[in-house]
């Protein structure tokens, strides 16, 4: 088959074709659930699936390129093809996506000499290597090779960042050099000169917007007089940041804007069809003067919720789409009020044999071990004249523990030279003194009298994914001084937590049950629970303050009592029939040692 861009339409084997696409990021969805989510997109009336490719997920360190398990992009695309659907692939290299570092590997910028999103030899050489690794996955899966891929996007909203046609031309050529032959696109907001600055004549311009469709398409047509109109990111919701509200948009309003877009003859990619989750330490952040880390949930108020169930937006969008294209019949389970399950992708052993309906489940965390007690199994120490960055230590994310010996008989004021990135728990001889937070521009803290060890446990809360601060290092940036005198002779170690090393996990689980309710952090706590049938659940840690959680070794991501989200999604395939293990790292304190596995999520308060 052939796919082309005509004067007015996309052309599939020479015939006009409208793209009705939905975004599913394979790296935000458990791989056992990919087929379920893709089938549900088809049931809403979509004919195409779009995904970014997260370079840093595949290349967590130099010389590594992982295409296995949840990163098996080829399998994801094959599942799209198996449903008779097409695919749009957006390999970046920059993707934004509210994903850590906008998808760019942290190690690329570790020495500070590599350019970011510009015509710089080291950057382009690294991009070339990345695309060459993707070639065996993408090239044979193009539509003219019998595969599902019909479009490939070059860069991502570049017009909001820069205006460098030389960079874009070289980047486009790198994509062609690996054997990509399908049409290439760009995407930008139809505002100012972004459409012109972010594209080339050889790239088909598309827009990104979520409202005022007619006006946005008119601006797109001004920038591109011929060719099919397309919104490559029809924003049907929005992402959440810690400390803010949960964003929602009325289904009726979004459906009306979608109707306007399709009535104008446009093609669309609904961003997101299914948002998924920022598992582990993968969330991004924004910093436009104030640092704001993205939450773990990427529900996005999408047509499918975080657990893959249809929302009112699913049905509202389906009603719009069926005015313009045929839609398959809905199984009863997908109708309003249904379970939202598809029998062919139901991972339980025998749902018909369920003795009793599932209920919320309390889990007692009765095994406790302080972070300090487990450090021998979590750390690899090195000596430094000044605090090294995460990047210099080879740490993409998570935590780094810094130590220095001090003699302060009358105390003093500790000051970080440039910035704390992103949050530091400061301790003196094992006693927590306070917290320094990038979000509040904290750089200084008063220390009590101490002769002994000063410790700063620094958390990367998410690398900036948008704007000029992409690629910046993490840690105690700019050195540390006490009363104006630089503090030298440090030891530092990353703390390996994704996954938790087996030795640390074994030591924690081997501790005997303990009584009491209070947890004093930083500390690990673990508990076991039994399930008759594994199913999607939501972890509620009411009373806990801030930390990270794992189920059966799978890192669910970060929790934080400030919200908005109050639960963490647990994909059904992570759970087991019978005995399961929950592990929590609480950084501060909890008045409770009981967690709950809920059947419904709590994503927090919405804007009034």
PDB file of C-alpha atoms in Angstrom, residues 169-452:
ATOM      1  CA  UNK A 169      17.045  20.082   7.462  1.00  0.00           C
ATOM      2  CA  UNK A 170      19.846  17.968   8.911  1.00  0.00           C
ATOM      3  CA  UNK A 171      17.440  16.249  11.273  1.00  0.00           C
ATOM      4  CA  UNK A 172      15.052  15.454   8.437  1.00  0.00           C
ATOM      5  CA  UNK A 173      17.904  13.978   6.420  1.00  0.00           C
ATOM      6  CA  UNK A 174      18.971  11.768   9.340  1.00  0.00           C
ATOM      7  CA  UNK A 175      15.462  10.309   9.351  1.00  0.00           C
ATOM      8  CA  UNK A 176      15.604   9.682   5.599  1.00  0.00           C
ATOM      9  CA  UNK A 177      19.088   8.185   5.829  1.00  0.00           C
ATOM     10  CA  UNK A 178      17.887   5.247   7.931  1.00  0.00           C
ATOM     11  CA  UNK A 179      15.372   4.265   5.245  1.00  0.00           C
ATOM     12  CA  UNK A 180      12.172   6.044   6.231  1.00  0.00           C
ATOM     13  CA  UNK A 181      10.093   6.698   3.122  1.00  0.00           C
ATOM     14  CA  UNK A 182       6.635   7.640   4.444  1.00  0.00           C
ATOM     15  CA  UNK A 183       5.623  11.328   4.544  1.00  0.00           C
ATOM     16  CA  UNK A 184       7.159  13.471   7.281  1.00  0.00           C
ATOM     17  CA  UNK A 185       5.259  16.000   9.374  1.00  0.00           C
ATOM     18  CA  UNK A 186       5.903  18.729  11.905  1.00  0.00           C
ATOM     19  CA  UNK A 187       3.608  20.001  14.653  1.00  0.00           C
ATOM     20  CA  UNK A 188       3.310  23.439  16.222  1.00  0.00           C
ATOM     21  CA  UNK A 189       0.756  25.615  17.893  1.00  0.00           C
ATOM     22  CA  UNK A 190      -1.041  27.867  15.383  1.00  0.00           C
ATOM     23  CA  UNK A 191       0.131  30.993  17.195  1.00  0.00           C
ATOM     24  CA  UNK A 192       2.484  33.759  16.104  1.00  0.00           C
ATOM     25  CA  UNK A 193       5.148  32.379  13.782  1.00  0.00           C
ATOM     26  CA  UNK A 194       5.459  28.972  15.456  1.00  0.00           C
ATOM     27  CA  UNK A 195       4.131  27.053  12.449  1.00  0.00           C
ATOM     28  CA  UNK A 196       6.669  28.693  10.144  1.00  0.00           C
ATOM     29  CA  UNK A 197       9.589  28.578  12.592  1.00  0.00           C
ATOM     30  CA  UNK A 198       9.078  24.933  13.479  1.00  0.00           C
ATOM     31  CA  UNK A 199       8.878  23.418  10.021  1.00  0.00           C
ATOM     32  CA  UNK A 200      10.308  23.181   6.512  1.00  0.00           C
ATOM     33  CA  UNK A 201       8.642  23.166   3.081  1.00  0.00           C
ATOM     34  CA  UNK A 202       9.351  19.431   2.905  1.00  0.00           C
ATOM     35  CA  UNK A 203       7.557  18.724   6.201  1.00  0.00           C
ATOM     36  CA  UNK A 204       3.774  18.713   6.236  1.00  0.00           C
ATOM     37  CA  UNK A 205       2.671  21.222   8.867  1.00  0.00           C
ATOM     38  CA  UNK A 206       0.101  20.155  11.451  1.00  0.00           C
ATOM     39  CA  UNK A 207      -1.314  21.952  14.480  1.00  0.00           C
ATOM     40  CA  UNK A 208      -1.590  21.354  18.211  1.00  0.00           C
ATOM     41  CA  UNK A 209      -4.604  22.766  20.034  1.00  0.00           C
ATOM     42  CA  UNK A 210      -7.662  21.766  22.034  1.00  0.00           C
ATOM     43  CA  UNK A 211     -10.231  24.460  21.398  1.00  0.00           C
ATOM     44  CA  UNK A 212     -11.395  27.021  18.816  1.00  0.00           C
ATOM     45  CA  UNK A 213     -10.819  24.460  16.085  1.00  0.00           C
ATOM     46  CA  UNK A 214     -12.105  26.555  13.181  1.00  0.00           C
ATOM     47  CA  UNK A 215      -9.834  29.500  13.994  1.00  0.00           C
ATOM     48  CA  UNK A 216      -6.819  27.243  14.564  1.00  0.00           C
ATOM     49  CA  UNK A 217      -7.343  25.484  11.240  1.00  0.00           C
ATOM     50  CA  UNK A 218      -7.670  28.835   9.493  1.00  0.00           C
ATOM     51  CA  UNK A 219      -4.260  29.872  10.852  1.00  0.00           C
ATOM     52  CA  UNK A 220      -2.840  26.511   9.761  1.00  0.00           C
ATOM     53  CA  UNK A 221      -4.201  27.047   6.263  1.00  0.00           C
ATOM     54  CA  UNK A 222      -2.534  30.466   6.137  1.00  0.00           C
ATOM     55  CA  UNK A 223       0.797  28.849   6.937  1.00  0.00           C
ATOM     56  CA  UNK A 224       0.213  26.002   4.470  1.00  0.00           C
ATOM     57  CA  UNK A 225      -2.095  26.878   1.550  1.00  0.00           C
ATOM     58  CA  UNK A 226      -2.397  23.316   0.245  1.00  0.00           C
ATOM     59  CA  UNK A 227      -2.521  19.828   1.662  1.00  0.00           C
ATOM     60  CA  UNK A 228      -4.783  18.155   4.213  1.00  0.00           C
ATOM     61  CA  UNK A 229      -5.563  19.940   7.454  1.00  0.00           C
ATOM     62  CA  UNK A 230      -4.549  18.028  10.554  1.00  0.00           C
ATOM     63  CA  UNK A 231      -4.415  18.583  14.284  1.00  0.00           C
ATOM     64  CA  UNK A 232      -1.656  16.254  15.476  1.00  0.00           C
ATOM     65  CA  UNK A 233      -2.359  17.027  19.122  1.00  0.00           C
ATOM     66  CA  UNK A 234      -6.012  17.609  19.863  1.00  0.00           C
ATOM     67  CA  UNK A 235      -5.731  18.291  23.579  1.00  0.00           C
ATOM     68  CA  UNK A 236      -8.760  16.675  25.195  1.00  0.00           C
ATOM     69  CA  UNK A 237      -7.470  17.223  28.723  1.00  0.00           C
ATOM     70  CA  UNK A 238      -4.275  18.268  30.464  1.00  0.00           C
ATOM     71  CA  UNK A 239      -1.507  16.981  32.697  1.00  0.00           C
ATOM     72  CA  UNK A 240      -1.264  17.520  36.454  1.00  0.00           C
ATOM     73  CA  UNK A 241       1.606  18.896  38.530  1.00  0.00           C
ATOM     74  CA  UNK A 242       2.228  18.183  42.196  1.00  0.00           C
ATOM     75  CA  UNK A 243       0.623  20.809  44.403  1.00  0.00           C
ATOM     76  CA  UNK A 244      -1.951  21.871  41.831  1.00  0.00           C
ATOM     77  CA  UNK A 245      -5.482  20.683  41.029  1.00  0.00           C
ATOM     78  CA  UNK A 246      -6.506  17.741  38.850  1.00  0.00           C
ATOM     79  CA  UNK A 247      -7.257  19.068  35.374  1.00  0.00           C
ATOM     80  CA  UNK A 248     -10.463  18.100  33.612  1.00  0.00           C
ATOM     81  CA  UNK A 249     -12.367  19.397  30.611  1.00  0.00           C
ATOM     82  CA  UNK A 250     -16.107  18.905  30.026  1.00  0.00           C
ATOM     83  CA  UNK A 251     -16.763  16.020  27.647  1.00  0.00           C
ATOM     84  CA  UNK A 252     -19.402  18.037  25.815  1.00  0.00           C
ATOM     85  CA  UNK A 253     -17.054  20.964  25.158  1.00  0.00           C
ATOM     86  CA  UNK A 254     -14.228  18.727  23.919  1.00  0.00           C
ATOM     87  CA  UNK A 255     -16.642  16.788  21.707  1.00  0.00           C
ATOM     88  CA  UNK A 256     -17.960  20.032  20.225  1.00  0.00           C
ATOM     89  CA  UNK A 257     -14.439  21.153  19.329  1.00  0.00           C
ATOM     90  CA  UNK A 258     -13.726  17.741  17.818  1.00  0.00           C
ATOM     91  CA  UNK A 259     -16.918  18.036  15.780  1.00  0.00           C
ATOM     92  CA  UNK A 260     -15.824  21.447  14.480  1.00  0.00           C
ATOM     93  CA  UNK A 261     -12.454  20.021  13.487  1.00  0.00           C
ATOM     94  CA  UNK A 262     -13.929  17.086  11.589  1.00  0.00           C
ATOM     95  CA  UNK A 263     -16.662  19.218  10.009  1.00  0.00           C
ATOM     96  CA  UNK A 264     -13.912  21.365   8.503  1.00  0.00           C
ATOM     97  CA  UNK A 265     -12.504  18.253   6.824  1.00  0.00           C
ATOM     98  CA  UNK A 266      -9.579  17.917   9.208  1.00  0.00           C
ATOM     99  CA  UNK A 267      -7.741  14.829  10.312  1.00  0.00           C
ATOM    100  CA  UNK A 268      -6.974  14.413  13.990  1.00  0.00           C
ATOM    101  CA  UNK A 269      -4.792  12.763  16.573  1.00  0.00           C
ATOM    102  CA  UNK A 270      -6.529  12.846  19.949  1.00  0.00           C
ATOM    103  CA  UNK A 271      -3.961  13.626  22.649  1.00  0.00           C
ATOM    104  CA  UNK A 272      -4.437  11.576  24.735  1.00  0.00           C
ATOM    105  CA  UNK A 273      -6.722   8.656  23.922  1.00  0.00           C
ATOM    106  CA  UNK A 274      -5.249   6.864  26.942  1.00  0.00           C
ATOM    107  CA  UNK A 275      -2.724   8.687  29.106  1.00  0.00           C
ATOM    108  CA  UNK A 276      -1.409   5.942  31.350  1.00  0.00           C
ATOM    109  CA  UNK A 277       1.111   6.476  34.136  1.00  0.00           C
ATOM    110  CA  UNK A 278       4.576   7.905  34.768  1.00  0.00           C
ATOM    111  CA  UNK A 279       5.831   4.746  36.437  1.00  0.00           C
ATOM    112  CA  UNK A 280       9.142   4.757  38.271  1.00  0.00           C
ATOM    113  CA  UNK A 281      11.016   8.053  38.084  1.00  0.00           C
ATOM    114  CA  UNK A 282       9.927   9.033  34.580  1.00  0.00           C
ATOM    115  CA  UNK A 283       7.804  12.139  35.142  1.00  0.00           C
ATOM    116  CA  UNK A 284       9.002  15.420  33.710  1.00  0.00           C
ATOM    117  CA  UNK A 285       8.783  18.934  35.100  1.00  0.00           C
ATOM    118  CA  UNK A 286       8.326  22.547  34.094  1.00  0.00           C
ATOM    119  CA  UNK A 287      10.350  25.527  35.259  1.00  0.00           C
ATOM    120  CA  UNK A 288       9.188  28.919  34.076  1.00  0.00           C
ATOM    121  CA  UNK A 289      10.581  30.685  37.121  1.00  0.00           C
ATOM    122  CA  UNK A 290       8.992  28.188  39.517  1.00  0.00           C
ATOM    123  CA  UNK A 291       9.840  24.492  39.374  1.00  0.00           C
ATOM    124  CA  UNK A 292       6.765  22.265  39.004  1.00  0.00           C
ATOM    125  CA  UNK A 293       7.236  18.467  38.799  1.00  0.00           C
ATOM    126  CA  UNK A 294       4.630  16.462  36.872  1.00  0.00           C
ATOM    127  CA  UNK A 295       2.542  14.003  38.876  1.00  0.00           C
ATOM    128  CA  UNK A 296       2.802  10.225  38.609  1.00  0.00           C
ATOM    129  CA  UNK A 297      -0.644   9.863  37.069  1.00  0.00           C
ATOM    130  CA  UNK A 298      -0.914  10.812  33.401  1.00  0.00           C
ATOM    131  CA  UNK A 299      -4.656  10.191  33.301  1.00  0.00           C
ATOM    132  CA  UNK A 300      -5.057  13.399  31.237  1.00  0.00           C
ATOM    133  CA  UNK A 301      -8.855  13.226  31.580  1.00  0.00           C
ATOM    134  CA  UNK A 302      -8.710  11.134  28.407  1.00  0.00           C
ATOM    135  CA  UNK A 303     -11.403   8.950  26.768  1.00  0.00           C
ATOM    136  CA  UNK A 304      -9.882   5.958  28.586  1.00  0.00           C
ATOM    137  CA  UNK A 305      -8.991   6.532  32.224  1.00  0.00           C
ATOM    138  CA  UNK A 306      -5.720   5.460  33.825  1.00  0.00           C
ATOM    139  CA  UNK A 307      -7.032   1.899  34.234  1.00  0.00           C
ATOM    140  CA  UNK A 308      -8.257   1.734  30.631  1.00  0.00           C
ATOM    141  CA  UNK A 309     -11.964   2.175  31.329  1.00  0.00           C
ATOM    142  CA  UNK A 310     -14.150   4.318  29.045  1.00  0.00           C
ATOM    143  CA  UNK A 311     -15.065   7.736  30.397  1.00  0.00           C
ATOM    144  CA  UNK A 312     -17.928  10.016  29.318  1.00  0.00           C
ATOM    145  CA  UNK A 313     -15.458  11.531  26.865  1.00  0.00           C
ATOM    146  CA  UNK A 314     -15.104   8.138  25.123  1.00  0.00           C
ATOM    147  CA  UNK A 315     -18.816   8.011  24.387  1.00  0.00           C
ATOM    148  CA  UNK A 316     -19.070  11.700  23.480  1.00  0.00           C
ATOM    149  CA  UNK A 317     -16.187  11.398  21.014  1.00  0.00           C
ATOM    150  CA  UNK A 318     -17.565   8.177  19.545  1.00  0.00           C
ATOM    151  CA  UNK A 319     -20.880   9.903  18.898  1.00  0.00           C
ATOM    152  CA  UNK A 320     -19.060  12.652  17.006  1.00  0.00           C
ATOM    153  CA  UNK A 321     -16.857  10.290  15.009  1.00  0.00           C
ATOM    154  CA  UNK A 322     -19.766   8.158  13.802  1.00  0.00           C
ATOM    155  CA  UNK A 323     -21.117  11.206  11.955  1.00  0.00           C
ATOM    156  CA  UNK A 324     -18.031  11.147   9.743  1.00  0.00           C
ATOM    157  CA  UNK A 325     -16.903   7.515   9.629  1.00  0.00           C
ATOM    158  CA  UNK A 326     -18.231   4.039  10.364  1.00  0.00           C
ATOM    159  CA  UNK A 327     -17.644   2.814  13.910  1.00  0.00           C
ATOM    160  CA  UNK A 328     -17.710  -0.790  15.146  1.00  0.00           C
ATOM    161  CA  UNK A 329     -20.500  -1.938  17.457  1.00  0.00           C
ATOM    162  CA  UNK A 330     -19.719  -1.629  21.160  1.00  0.00           C
ATOM    163  CA  UNK A 331     -19.660  -4.698  23.398  1.00  0.00           C
ATOM    164  CA  UNK A 332     -22.103  -4.356  26.271  1.00  0.00           C
ATOM    165  CA  UNK A 333     -19.201  -4.060  28.702  1.00  0.00           C
ATOM    166  CA  UNK A 334     -18.080  -0.864  26.965  1.00  0.00           C
ATOM    167  CA  UNK A 335     -21.474   0.813  27.083  1.00  0.00           C
ATOM    168  CA  UNK A 336     -22.056   3.529  29.707  1.00  0.00           C
ATOM    169  CA  UNK A 337     -22.306   1.828  33.070  1.00  0.00           C
ATOM    170  CA  UNK A 338     -20.489  -1.296  31.856  1.00  0.00           C
ATOM    171  CA  UNK A 339     -17.343  -2.775  33.363  1.00  0.00           C
ATOM    172  CA  UNK A 340     -15.120  -1.370  30.626  1.00  0.00           C
ATOM    173  CA  UNK A 341     -13.496  -4.776  30.140  1.00  0.00           C
ATOM    174  CA  UNK A 342     -12.947  -6.698  26.944  1.00  0.00           C
ATOM    175  CA  UNK A 343     -13.188 -10.446  27.454  1.00  0.00           C
ATOM    176  CA  UNK A 344     -10.332 -11.247  25.096  1.00  0.00           C
ATOM    177  CA  UNK A 345      -7.948  -9.134  27.181  1.00  0.00           C
ATOM    178  CA  UNK A 346      -9.225 -10.057  30.634  1.00  0.00           C
ATOM    179  CA  UNK A 347      -6.181 -11.256  32.544  1.00  0.00           C
ATOM    180  CA  UNK A 348      -7.927 -12.846  35.517  1.00  0.00           C
ATOM    181  CA  UNK A 349      -7.989 -16.624  35.739  1.00  0.00           C
ATOM    182  CA  UNK A 350     -11.762 -17.138  35.581  1.00  0.00           C
ATOM    183  CA  UNK A 351     -13.986 -14.149  36.231  1.00  0.00           C
ATOM    184  CA  UNK A 352     -17.156 -16.192  35.923  1.00  0.00           C
ATOM    185  CA  UNK A 353     -16.021 -18.313  38.862  1.00  0.00           C
ATOM    186  CA  UNK A 354     -15.507 -15.360  41.188  1.00  0.00           C
ATOM    187  CA  UNK A 355     -16.962 -16.280  44.561  1.00  0.00           C
ATOM    188  CA  UNK A 356     -17.436 -12.711  45.761  1.00  0.00           C
ATOM    189  CA  UNK A 357     -17.000  -9.309  44.165  1.00  0.00           C
ATOM    190  CA  UNK A 358     -13.677  -7.596  44.732  1.00  0.00           C
ATOM    191  CA  UNK A 359     -13.506  -5.133  47.606  1.00  0.00           C
ATOM    192  CA  UNK A 360     -11.063  -2.579  48.936  1.00  0.00           C
ATOM    193  CA  UNK A 361      -8.218  -4.235  50.824  1.00  0.00           C
ATOM    194  CA  UNK A 362      -6.156  -2.993  53.781  1.00  0.00           C
ATOM    195  CA  UNK A 363      -2.463  -3.922  53.884  1.00  0.00           C
ATOM    196  CA  UNK A 364      -0.495  -3.763  57.121  1.00  0.00           C
ATOM    197  CA  UNK A 365       3.136  -2.694  56.581  1.00  0.00           C
ATOM    198  CA  UNK A 366       4.579  -4.710  59.439  1.00  0.00           C
ATOM    199  CA  UNK A 367       8.212  -4.987  58.350  1.00  0.00           C
ATOM    200  CA  UNK A 368      10.307  -1.861  58.722  1.00  0.00           C
ATOM    201  CA  UNK A 369      13.945  -0.998  58.019  1.00  0.00           C
ATOM    202  CA  UNK A 370      15.455   2.461  57.968  1.00  0.00           C
ATOM    203  CA  UNK A 371      17.061   3.679  54.783  1.00  0.00           C
ATOM    204  CA  UNK A 372      20.284   4.075  56.756  1.00  0.00           C
ATOM    205  CA  UNK A 373      20.304   0.408  57.771  1.00  0.00           C
ATOM    206  CA  UNK A 374      19.977  -0.698  54.142  1.00  0.00           C
ATOM    207  CA  UNK A 375      22.578   1.679  52.697  1.00  0.00           C
ATOM    208  CA  UNK A 376      25.269  -1.041  52.395  1.00  0.00           C
ATOM    209  CA  UNK A 377      23.018  -2.804  49.861  1.00  0.00           C
ATOM    210  CA  UNK A 378      21.999   0.377  48.020  1.00  0.00           C
ATOM    211  CA  UNK A 379      25.132   2.491  47.653  1.00  0.00           C
ATOM    212  CA  UNK A 380      28.465   2.708  45.859  1.00  0.00           C
ATOM    213  CA  UNK A 381      30.483   5.525  47.421  1.00  0.00           C
ATOM    214  CA  UNK A 382      33.046   7.767  45.763  1.00  0.00           C
ATOM    215  CA  UNK A 383      35.117  10.701  47.047  1.00  0.00           C
ATOM    216  CA  UNK A 384      34.975  14.214  45.592  1.00  0.00           C
ATOM    217  CA  UNK A 385      36.376  17.666  46.309  1.00  0.00           C
ATOM    218  CA  UNK A 386      32.911  19.160  45.868  1.00  0.00           C
ATOM    219  CA  UNK A 387      29.431  17.663  45.523  1.00  0.00           C
ATOM    220  CA  UNK A 388      29.161  15.885  42.153  1.00  0.00           C
ATOM    221  CA  UNK A 389      25.990  16.104  40.109  1.00  0.00           C
ATOM    222  CA  UNK A 390      23.724  13.130  39.574  1.00  0.00           C
ATOM    223  CA  UNK A 391      24.935  13.179  35.994  1.00  0.00           C
ATOM    224  CA  UNK A 392      28.606  12.910  36.960  1.00  0.00           C
ATOM    225  CA  UNK A 393      27.716   9.902  39.110  1.00  0.00           C
ATOM    226  CA  UNK A 394      25.839   8.204  36.270  1.00  0.00           C
ATOM    227  CA  UNK A 395      22.472   8.639  37.979  1.00  0.00           C
ATOM    228  CA  UNK A 396      19.590   9.383  35.640  1.00  0.00           C
ATOM    229  CA  UNK A 397      17.086  10.007  38.421  1.00  0.00           C
ATOM    230  CA  UNK A 398      16.032   8.989  41.892  1.00  0.00           C
ATOM    231  CA  UNK A 399      18.219   9.901  44.850  1.00  0.00           C
ATOM    232  CA  UNK A 400      21.835  10.727  45.659  1.00  0.00           C
ATOM    233  CA  UNK A 401      23.180  10.806  49.219  1.00  0.00           C
ATOM    234  CA  UNK A 402      25.932  13.349  49.928  1.00  0.00           C
ATOM    235  CA  UNK A 403      28.123  13.205  53.053  1.00  0.00           C
ATOM    236  CA  UNK A 404      30.753  15.490  54.555  1.00  0.00           C
ATOM    237  CA  UNK A 405      32.435  15.651  57.962  1.00  0.00           C
ATOM    238  CA  UNK A 406      31.934  18.929  59.811  1.00  0.00           C
ATOM    239  CA  UNK A 407      33.022  20.519  63.090  1.00  0.00           C
ATOM    240  CA  UNK A 408      30.520  23.218  63.993  1.00  0.00           C
ATOM    241  CA  UNK A 409      30.543  23.737  67.766  1.00  0.00           C
ATOM    242  CA  UNK A 410      28.189  26.721  67.434  1.00  0.00           C
ATOM    243  CA  UNK A 411      26.320  25.667  64.297  1.00  0.00           C
ATOM    244  CA  UNK A 412      26.305  27.616  61.048  1.00  0.00           C
ATOM    245  CA  UNK A 413      24.412  28.362  57.858  1.00  0.00           C
ATOM    246  CA  UNK A 414      24.688  25.915  54.969  1.00  0.00           C
ATOM    247  CA  UNK A 415      24.274  27.473  51.519  1.00  0.00           C
ATOM    248  CA  UNK A 416      24.059  25.756  48.131  1.00  0.00           C
ATOM    249  CA  UNK A 417      25.899  27.905  45.597  1.00  0.00           C
ATOM    250  CA  UNK A 418      23.525  27.873  42.620  1.00  0.00           C
ATOM    251  CA  UNK A 419      20.493  25.655  43.087  1.00  0.00           C
ATOM    252  CA  UNK A 420      19.161  22.542  44.774  1.00  0.00           C
ATOM    253  CA  UNK A 421      17.875  20.189  42.094  1.00  0.00           C
ATOM    254  CA  UNK A 422      15.423  19.322  43.286  1.00  0.00           C
ATOM    255  CA  UNK A 423      14.814  18.568  46.961  1.00  0.00           C
ATOM    256  CA  UNK A 424      17.258  17.884  49.791  1.00  0.00           C
ATOM    257  CA  UNK A 425      16.609  16.401  53.232  1.00  0.00           C
ATOM    258  CA  UNK A 426      19.398  17.819  55.418  1.00  0.00           C
ATOM    259  CA  UNK A 427      20.601  15.793  58.419  1.00  0.00           C
ATOM    260  CA  UNK A 428      23.267  16.396  61.049  1.00  0.00           C
ATOM    261  CA  UNK A 429      24.623  13.286  62.762  1.00  0.00           C
ATOM    262  CA  UNK A 430      21.513  11.348  61.778  1.00  0.00           C
ATOM    263  CA  UNK A 431      18.989  13.947  62.906  1.00  0.00           C
ATOM    264  CA  UNK A 432      16.899  15.657  60.235  1.00  0.00           C
ATOM    265  CA  UNK A 433      17.421  19.429  60.315  1.00  0.00           C
ATOM    266  CA  UNK A 434      15.103  20.454  57.494  1.00  0.00           C
ATOM    267  CA  UNK A 435      14.377  20.404  53.774  1.00  0.00           C
ATOM    268  CA  UNK A 436      15.627  22.551  50.895  1.00  0.00           C
ATOM    269  CA  UNK A 437      13.235  22.725  47.933  1.00  0.00           C
ATOM    270  CA  UNK A 438      13.953  24.027  44.464  1.00  0.00           C
ATOM    271  CA  UNK A 439      10.287  24.889  44.084  1.00  0.00           C
ATOM    272  CA  UNK A 440      10.652  27.471  46.863  1.00  0.00           C
ATOM    273  CA  UNK A 441      14.099  28.634  45.671  1.00  0.00           C
ATOM    274  CA  UNK A 442      15.596  27.374  48.949  1.00  0.00           C
ATOM    275  CA  UNK A 443      19.385  27.539  49.053  1.00  0.00           C
ATOM    276  CA  UNK A 444      20.257  28.064  52.725  1.00  0.00           C
ATOM    277  CA  UNK A 445      19.454  26.356  56.022  1.00  0.00           C
ATOM    278  CA  UNK A 446      20.621  26.913  59.596  1.00  0.00           C
ATOM    279  CA  UNK A 447      22.552  24.014  61.130  1.00  0.00           C
ATOM    280  CA  UNK A 448      22.648  23.239  64.854  1.00  0.00           C
ATOM    281  CA  UNK A 449      25.937  22.667  66.675  1.00  0.00           C
ATOM    282  CA  UNK A 450      27.369  19.443  65.285  1.00  0.00           C
ATOM    283  CA  UNK A 451      30.661  17.635  65.174  1.00  0.00           C
ATOM    284  CA  UNK A 452      30.246  14.659  62.934  1.00  0.00           C
TER     285      UNK A 452
END
